[in-house]
mmCIF file of C-alpha atoms in Angstrom:
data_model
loop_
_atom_site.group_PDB
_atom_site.id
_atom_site.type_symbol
_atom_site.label_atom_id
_atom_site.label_comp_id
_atom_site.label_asym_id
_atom_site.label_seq_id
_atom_site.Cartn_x
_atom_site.Cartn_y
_atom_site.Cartn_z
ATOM 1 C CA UNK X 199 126.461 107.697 112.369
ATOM 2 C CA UNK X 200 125.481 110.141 109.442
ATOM 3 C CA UNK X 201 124.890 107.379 107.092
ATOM 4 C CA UNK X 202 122.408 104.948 109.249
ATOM 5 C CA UNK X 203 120.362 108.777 109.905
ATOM 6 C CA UNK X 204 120.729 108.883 106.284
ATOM 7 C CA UNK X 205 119.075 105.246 106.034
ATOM 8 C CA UNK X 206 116.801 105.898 108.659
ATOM 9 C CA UNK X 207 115.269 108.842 106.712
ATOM 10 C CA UNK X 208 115.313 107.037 103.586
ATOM 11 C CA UNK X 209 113.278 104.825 104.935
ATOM 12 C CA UNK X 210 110.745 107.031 106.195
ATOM 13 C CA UNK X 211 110.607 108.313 102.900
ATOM 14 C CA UNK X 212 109.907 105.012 101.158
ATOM 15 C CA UNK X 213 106.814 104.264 103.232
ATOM 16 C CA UNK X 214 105.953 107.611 102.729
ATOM 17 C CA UNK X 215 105.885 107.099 98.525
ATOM 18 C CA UNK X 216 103.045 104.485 99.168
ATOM 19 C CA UNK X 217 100.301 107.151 100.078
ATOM 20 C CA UNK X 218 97.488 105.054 98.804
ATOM 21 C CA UNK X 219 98.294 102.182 100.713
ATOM 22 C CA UNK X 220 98.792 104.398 103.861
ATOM 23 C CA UNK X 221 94.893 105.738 103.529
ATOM 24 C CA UNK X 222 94.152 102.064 103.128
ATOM 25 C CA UNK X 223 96.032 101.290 106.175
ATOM 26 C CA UNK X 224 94.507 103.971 107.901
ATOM 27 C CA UNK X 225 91.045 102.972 106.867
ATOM 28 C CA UNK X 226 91.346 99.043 108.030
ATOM 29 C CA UNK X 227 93.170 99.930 111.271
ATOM 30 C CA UNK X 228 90.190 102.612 111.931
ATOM 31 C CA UNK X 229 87.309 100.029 111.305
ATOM 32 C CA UNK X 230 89.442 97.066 112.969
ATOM 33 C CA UNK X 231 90.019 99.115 115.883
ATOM 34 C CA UNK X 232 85.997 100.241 116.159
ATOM 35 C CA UNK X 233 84.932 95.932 115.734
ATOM 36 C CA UNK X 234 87.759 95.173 118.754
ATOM 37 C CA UNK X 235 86.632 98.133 121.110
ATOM 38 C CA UNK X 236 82.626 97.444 121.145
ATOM 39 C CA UNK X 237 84.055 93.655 122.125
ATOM 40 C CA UNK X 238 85.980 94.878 124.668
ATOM 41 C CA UNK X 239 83.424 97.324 125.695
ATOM 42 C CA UNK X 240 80.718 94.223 126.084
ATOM 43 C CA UNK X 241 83.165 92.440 128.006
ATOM 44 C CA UNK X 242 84.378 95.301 130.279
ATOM 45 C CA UNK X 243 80.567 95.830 130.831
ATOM 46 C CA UNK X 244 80.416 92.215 132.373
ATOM 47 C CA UNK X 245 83.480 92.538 134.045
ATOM 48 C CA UNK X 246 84.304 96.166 135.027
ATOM 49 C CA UNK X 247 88.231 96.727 136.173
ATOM 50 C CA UNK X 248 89.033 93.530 134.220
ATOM 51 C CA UNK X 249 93.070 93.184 134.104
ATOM 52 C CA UNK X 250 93.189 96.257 136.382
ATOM 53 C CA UNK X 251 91.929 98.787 133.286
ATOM 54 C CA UNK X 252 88.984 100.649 133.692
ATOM 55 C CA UNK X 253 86.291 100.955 130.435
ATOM 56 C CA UNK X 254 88.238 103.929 129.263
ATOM 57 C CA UNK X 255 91.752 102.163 129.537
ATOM 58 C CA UNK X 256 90.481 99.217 127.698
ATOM 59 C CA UNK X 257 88.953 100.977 124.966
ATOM 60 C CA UNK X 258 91.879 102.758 124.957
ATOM 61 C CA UNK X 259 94.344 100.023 125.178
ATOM 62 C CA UNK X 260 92.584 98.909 121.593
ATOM 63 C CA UNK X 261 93.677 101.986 119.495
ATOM 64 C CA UNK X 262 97.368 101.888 121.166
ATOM 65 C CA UNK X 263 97.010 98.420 119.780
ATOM 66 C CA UNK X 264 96.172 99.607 116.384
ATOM 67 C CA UNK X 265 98.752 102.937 116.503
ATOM 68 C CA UNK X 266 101.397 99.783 116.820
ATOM 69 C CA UNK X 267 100.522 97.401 115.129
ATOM 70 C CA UNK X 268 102.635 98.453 111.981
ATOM 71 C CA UNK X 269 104.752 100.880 114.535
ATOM 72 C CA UNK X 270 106.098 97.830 116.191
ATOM 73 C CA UNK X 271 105.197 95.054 113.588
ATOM 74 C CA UNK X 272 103.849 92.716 115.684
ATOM 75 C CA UNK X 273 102.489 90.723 112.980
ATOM 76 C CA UNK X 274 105.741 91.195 111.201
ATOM 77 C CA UNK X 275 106.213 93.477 108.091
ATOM 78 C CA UNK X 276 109.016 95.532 107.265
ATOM 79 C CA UNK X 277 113.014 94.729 106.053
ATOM 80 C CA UNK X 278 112.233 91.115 106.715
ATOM 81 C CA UNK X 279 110.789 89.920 103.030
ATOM 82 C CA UNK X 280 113.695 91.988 101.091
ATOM 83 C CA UNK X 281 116.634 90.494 103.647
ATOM 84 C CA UNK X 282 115.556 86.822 103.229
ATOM 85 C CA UNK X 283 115.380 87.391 99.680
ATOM 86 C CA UNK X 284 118.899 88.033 99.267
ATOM 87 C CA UNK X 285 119.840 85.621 101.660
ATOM 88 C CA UNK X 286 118.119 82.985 99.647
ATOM 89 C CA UNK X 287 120.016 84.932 95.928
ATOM 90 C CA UNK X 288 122.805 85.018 97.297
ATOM 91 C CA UNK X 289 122.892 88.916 96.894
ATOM 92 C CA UNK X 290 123.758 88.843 100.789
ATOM 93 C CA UNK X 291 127.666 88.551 100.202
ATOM 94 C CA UNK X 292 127.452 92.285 98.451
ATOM 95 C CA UNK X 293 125.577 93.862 101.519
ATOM 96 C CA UNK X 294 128.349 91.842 103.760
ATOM 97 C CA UNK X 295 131.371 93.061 102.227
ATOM 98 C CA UNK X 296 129.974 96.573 102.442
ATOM 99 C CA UNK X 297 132.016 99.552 104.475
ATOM 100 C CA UNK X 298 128.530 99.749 106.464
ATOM 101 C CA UNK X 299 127.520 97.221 109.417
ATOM 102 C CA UNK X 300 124.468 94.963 108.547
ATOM 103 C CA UNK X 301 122.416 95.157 111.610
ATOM 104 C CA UNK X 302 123.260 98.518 111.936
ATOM 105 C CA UNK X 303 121.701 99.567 108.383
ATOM 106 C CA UNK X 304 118.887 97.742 108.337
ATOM 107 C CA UNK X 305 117.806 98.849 111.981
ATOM 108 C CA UNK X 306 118.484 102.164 110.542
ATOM 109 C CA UNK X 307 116.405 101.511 107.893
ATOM 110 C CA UNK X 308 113.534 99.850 110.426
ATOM 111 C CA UNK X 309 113.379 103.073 112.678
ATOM 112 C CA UNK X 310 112.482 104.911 109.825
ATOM 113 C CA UNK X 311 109.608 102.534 108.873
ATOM 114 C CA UNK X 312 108.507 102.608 112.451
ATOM 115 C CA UNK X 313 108.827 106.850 112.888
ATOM 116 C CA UNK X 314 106.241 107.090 109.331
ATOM 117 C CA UNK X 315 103.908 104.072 111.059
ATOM 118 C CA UNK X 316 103.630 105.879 114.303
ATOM 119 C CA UNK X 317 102.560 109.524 112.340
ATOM 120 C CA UNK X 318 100.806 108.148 109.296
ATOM 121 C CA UNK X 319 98.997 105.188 110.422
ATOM 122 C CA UNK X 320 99.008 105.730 114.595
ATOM 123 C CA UNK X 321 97.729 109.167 114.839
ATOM 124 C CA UNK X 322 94.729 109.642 112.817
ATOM 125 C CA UNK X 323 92.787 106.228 113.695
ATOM 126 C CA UNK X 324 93.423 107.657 117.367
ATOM 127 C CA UNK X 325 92.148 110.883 116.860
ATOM 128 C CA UNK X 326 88.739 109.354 115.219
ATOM 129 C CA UNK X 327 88.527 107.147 117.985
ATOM 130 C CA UNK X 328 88.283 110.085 120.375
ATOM 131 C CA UNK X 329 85.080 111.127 118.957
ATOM 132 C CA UNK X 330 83.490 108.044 119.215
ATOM 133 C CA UNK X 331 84.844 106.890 123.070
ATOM 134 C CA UNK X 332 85.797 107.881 125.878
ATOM 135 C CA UNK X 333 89.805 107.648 125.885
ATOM 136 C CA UNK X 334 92.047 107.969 128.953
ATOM 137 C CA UNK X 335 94.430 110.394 127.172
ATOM 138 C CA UNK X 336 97.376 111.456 130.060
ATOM 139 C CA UNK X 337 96.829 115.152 130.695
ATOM 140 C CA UNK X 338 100.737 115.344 131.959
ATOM 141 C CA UNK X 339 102.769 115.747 128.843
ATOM 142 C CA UNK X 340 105.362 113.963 130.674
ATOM 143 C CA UNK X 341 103.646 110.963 130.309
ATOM 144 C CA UNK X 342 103.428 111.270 126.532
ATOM 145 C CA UNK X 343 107.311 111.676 126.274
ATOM 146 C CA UNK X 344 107.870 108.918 128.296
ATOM 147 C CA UNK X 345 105.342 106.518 126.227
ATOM 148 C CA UNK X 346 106.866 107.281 123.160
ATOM 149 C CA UNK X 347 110.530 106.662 124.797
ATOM 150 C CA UNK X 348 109.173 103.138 125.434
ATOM 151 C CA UNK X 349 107.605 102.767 122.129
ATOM 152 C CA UNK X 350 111.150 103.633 120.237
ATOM 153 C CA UNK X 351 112.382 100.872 123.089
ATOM 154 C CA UNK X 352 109.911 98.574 121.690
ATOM 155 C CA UNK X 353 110.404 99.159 117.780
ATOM 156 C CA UNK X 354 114.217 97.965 118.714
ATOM 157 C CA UNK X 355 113.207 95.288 120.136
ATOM 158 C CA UNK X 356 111.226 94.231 117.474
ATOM 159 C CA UNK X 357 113.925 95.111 114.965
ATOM 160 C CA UNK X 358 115.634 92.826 116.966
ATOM 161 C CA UNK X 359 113.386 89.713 116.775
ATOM 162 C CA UNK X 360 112.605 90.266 113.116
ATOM 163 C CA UNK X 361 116.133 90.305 112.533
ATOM 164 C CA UNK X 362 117.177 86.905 113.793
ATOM 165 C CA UNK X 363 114.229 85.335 112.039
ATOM 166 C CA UNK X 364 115.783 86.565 108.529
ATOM 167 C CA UNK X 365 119.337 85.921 109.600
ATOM 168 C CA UNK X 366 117.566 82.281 110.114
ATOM 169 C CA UNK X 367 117.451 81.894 105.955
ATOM 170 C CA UNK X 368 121.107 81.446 106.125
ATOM 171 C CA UNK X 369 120.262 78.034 107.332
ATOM 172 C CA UNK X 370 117.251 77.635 106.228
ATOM 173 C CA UNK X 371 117.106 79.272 103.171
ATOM 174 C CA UNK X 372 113.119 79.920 102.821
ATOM 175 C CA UNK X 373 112.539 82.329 106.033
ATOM 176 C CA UNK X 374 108.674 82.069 105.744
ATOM 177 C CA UNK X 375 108.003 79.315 108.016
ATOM 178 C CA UNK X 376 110.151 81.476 110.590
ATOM 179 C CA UNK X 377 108.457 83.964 109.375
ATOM 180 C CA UNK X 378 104.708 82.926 110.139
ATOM 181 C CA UNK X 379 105.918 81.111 113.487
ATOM 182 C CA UNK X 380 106.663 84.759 114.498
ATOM 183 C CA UNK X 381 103.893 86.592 113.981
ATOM 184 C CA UNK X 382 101.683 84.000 115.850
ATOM 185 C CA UNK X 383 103.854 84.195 118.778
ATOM 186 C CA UNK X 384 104.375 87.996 118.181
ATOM 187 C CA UNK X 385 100.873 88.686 117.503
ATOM 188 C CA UNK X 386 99.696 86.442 121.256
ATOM 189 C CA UNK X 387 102.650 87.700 123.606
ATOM 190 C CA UNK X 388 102.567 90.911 122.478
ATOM 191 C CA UNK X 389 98.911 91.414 123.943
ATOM 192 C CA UNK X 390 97.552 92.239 120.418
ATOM 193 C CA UNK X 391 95.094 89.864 121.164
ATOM 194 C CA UNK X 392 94.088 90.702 124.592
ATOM 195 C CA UNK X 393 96.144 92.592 127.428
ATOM 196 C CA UNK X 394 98.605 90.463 128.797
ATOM 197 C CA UNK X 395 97.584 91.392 132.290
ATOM 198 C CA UNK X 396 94.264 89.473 131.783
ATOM 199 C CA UNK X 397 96.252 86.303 131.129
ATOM 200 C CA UNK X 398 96.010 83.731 134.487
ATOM 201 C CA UNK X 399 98.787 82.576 136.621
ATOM 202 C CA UNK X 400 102.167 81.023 135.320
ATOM 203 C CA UNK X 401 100.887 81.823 131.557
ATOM 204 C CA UNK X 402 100.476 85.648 132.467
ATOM 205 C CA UNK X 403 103.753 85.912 134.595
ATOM 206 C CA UNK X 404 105.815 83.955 131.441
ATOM 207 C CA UNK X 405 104.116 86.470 128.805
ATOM 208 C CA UNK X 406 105.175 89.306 130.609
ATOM 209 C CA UNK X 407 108.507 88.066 131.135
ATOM 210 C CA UNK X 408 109.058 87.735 127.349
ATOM 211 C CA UNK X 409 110.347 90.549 124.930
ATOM 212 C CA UNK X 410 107.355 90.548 122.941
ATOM 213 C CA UNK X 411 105.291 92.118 125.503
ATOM 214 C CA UNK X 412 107.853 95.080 124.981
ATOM 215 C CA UNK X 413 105.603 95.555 121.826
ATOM 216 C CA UNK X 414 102.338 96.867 123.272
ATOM 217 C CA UNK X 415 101.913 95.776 126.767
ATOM 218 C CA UNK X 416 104.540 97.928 128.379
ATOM 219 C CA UNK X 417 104.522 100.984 126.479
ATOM 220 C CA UNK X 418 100.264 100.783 127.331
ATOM 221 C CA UNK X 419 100.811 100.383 130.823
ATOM 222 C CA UNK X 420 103.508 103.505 130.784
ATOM 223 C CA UNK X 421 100.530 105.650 128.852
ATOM 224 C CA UNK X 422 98.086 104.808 131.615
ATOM 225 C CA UNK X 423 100.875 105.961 134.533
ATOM 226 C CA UNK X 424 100.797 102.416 135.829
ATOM 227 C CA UNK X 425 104.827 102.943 135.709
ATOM 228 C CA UNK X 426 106.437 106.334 137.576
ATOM 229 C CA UNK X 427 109.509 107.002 138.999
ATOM 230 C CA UNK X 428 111.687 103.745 139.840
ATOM 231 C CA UNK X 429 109.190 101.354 138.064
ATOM 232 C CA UNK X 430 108.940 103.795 134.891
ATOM 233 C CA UNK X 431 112.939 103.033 135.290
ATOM 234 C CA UNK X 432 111.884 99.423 135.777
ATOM 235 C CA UNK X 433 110.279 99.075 132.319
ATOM 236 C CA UNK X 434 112.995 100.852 130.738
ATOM 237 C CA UNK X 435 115.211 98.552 131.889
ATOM 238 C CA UNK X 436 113.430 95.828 130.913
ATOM 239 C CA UNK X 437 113.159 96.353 127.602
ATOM 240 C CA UNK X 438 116.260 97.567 127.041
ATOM 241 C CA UNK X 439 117.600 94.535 128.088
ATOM 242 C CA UNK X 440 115.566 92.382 125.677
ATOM 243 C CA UNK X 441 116.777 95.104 123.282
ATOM 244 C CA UNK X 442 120.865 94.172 124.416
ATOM 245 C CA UNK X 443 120.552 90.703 124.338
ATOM 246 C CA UNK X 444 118.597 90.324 120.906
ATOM 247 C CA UNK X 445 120.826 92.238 118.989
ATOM 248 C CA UNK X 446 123.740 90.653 120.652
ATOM 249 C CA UNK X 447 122.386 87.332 119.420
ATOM 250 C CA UNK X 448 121.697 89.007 116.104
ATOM 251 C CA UNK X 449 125.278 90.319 116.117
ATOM 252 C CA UNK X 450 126.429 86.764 117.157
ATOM 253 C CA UNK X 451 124.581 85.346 114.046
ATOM 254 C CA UNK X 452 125.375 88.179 111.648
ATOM 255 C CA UNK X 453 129.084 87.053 112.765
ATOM 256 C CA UNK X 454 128.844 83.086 112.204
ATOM 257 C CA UNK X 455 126.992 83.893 108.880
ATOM 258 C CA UNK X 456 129.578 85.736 107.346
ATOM 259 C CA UNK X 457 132.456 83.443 108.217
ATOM 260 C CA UNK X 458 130.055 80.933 106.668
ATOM 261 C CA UNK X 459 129.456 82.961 103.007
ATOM 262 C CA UNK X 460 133.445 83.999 103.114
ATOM 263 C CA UNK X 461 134.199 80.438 103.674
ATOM 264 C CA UNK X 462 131.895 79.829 100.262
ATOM 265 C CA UNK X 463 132.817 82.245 98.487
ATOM 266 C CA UNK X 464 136.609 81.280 99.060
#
């Protein structure tokens, strides 16, 4: 396990190179985060305990949204680009004869992306925020541990999804039709867009029931309390479920994959 905490803090420390390009992300998320929470405030104003948030939740909701955006890369972002690309060279069969387990590394690799995200792009857009609005910050620090356990649930299970879309270049060989098909999908059922507890009937029930909502829409609801005791358990669960079965599927892949580049390379 030393080497993937090795990996992991490698990759913290490659995002952390890019300092100009963190201030930029810092700077869009900030002003993309102020455009999204006036239009949330107009609408909560019309329709006050919308979804079962109140103002303050909303607004808030809007800079958890932006504090995961990259954190969780819901619109995709990451290992993905540099995995399909040697998928599609061929530079693949190196990584795969390795002493060091694919999905392992690059999940290593992933968390450490996700840990820089949270600190250098998640904390200071939220902290402006709280001069400008009215946030419903938990006063219970217990609360705060137990979001951030369900955030580190979430970047897995986005590891996990991102993961079987590049493992899809073995097959297809140009990932970035997979690629743009899952941001959309991450970037709606994730509740990005709008909390997934506003969507009606059968469509809100499905969203909910899918892993994406693991992104934002869970860890939210466990920073406003609306999860304690057996149903904080609940959500747990939940997502650590997604988490079991997508990387199962991943290591399922990962498996028929390499009998397939052996079988070429023999």
């Amino acid at each position: 396990m030393r080497l993937y905490a090795v990996v992991a803090a490698g990759g913290f420390r490659r995002y952390a190179t890019y300092r100009v390009a963190t201030f930029a992300g810092v700077f869009t998320n900030t002003v993309f985060g102020f455009i999204v929470a006036y239009a949330y405030t107009a609408l909560w104003d019309e329709r006050p305990q919308l979804g079962g948030y109140d103002l303050s939740q909303a607004v808030t909701y809007v800079w958890l949204g932006q504090a995961l955006l990259m954190t969780c890369a819901m619109l995709g972002g990451g290992f993905e680009d540099e995995l399909i690309e040697r998928i599609r060279t061929g530079a693949i069969a190196v990584d795969l004869y390795r002493p060091a387990d694919l999905q392992l590394w690059w999940m290593a690799g992933d968390l450490g992306r996700a840990a820089f995200h949270l600190l250098g792009r998640g904390i200071l857009p939220m902290v402006l925020a709280s001069f400008a609005f009215d946030l419903a910050l938990p006063a219970n620090p217990l609360v705060w541990v137990a979001f951030l356990v369900s955030v580190a649930l979430g970047v897995v299970v986005s590891f996990a999804i991102r993961f079987l879309v590049a493992l899809s270049a073995f097959w297809l060989m140009d990932g970035a039709g997979a690629q743009q098909m899952a941001m959309l999908v991450g970037m709606f059922f994730s509740g990005l867009l709008l909390p997934l507890n506003l969507f009606p009937g059968l469509l809100g029930e499905v969203a909910r029931a899918l892993p994406w909502s693991s992104l934002l829409q869970v860890p939210a609801d466990v920073f406003f309390g609306k999860h304690t005791g057996w149903g904080l358990a609940g959500a747990y669960a939940f997502q650590a479920g997604w988490a079991v079965a997508l990387l199962a599927a991943g290591r399922a892949l990962q498996t028929v994959a390499t009998r397939r580049v052996v079988v070429q390379g023999g």
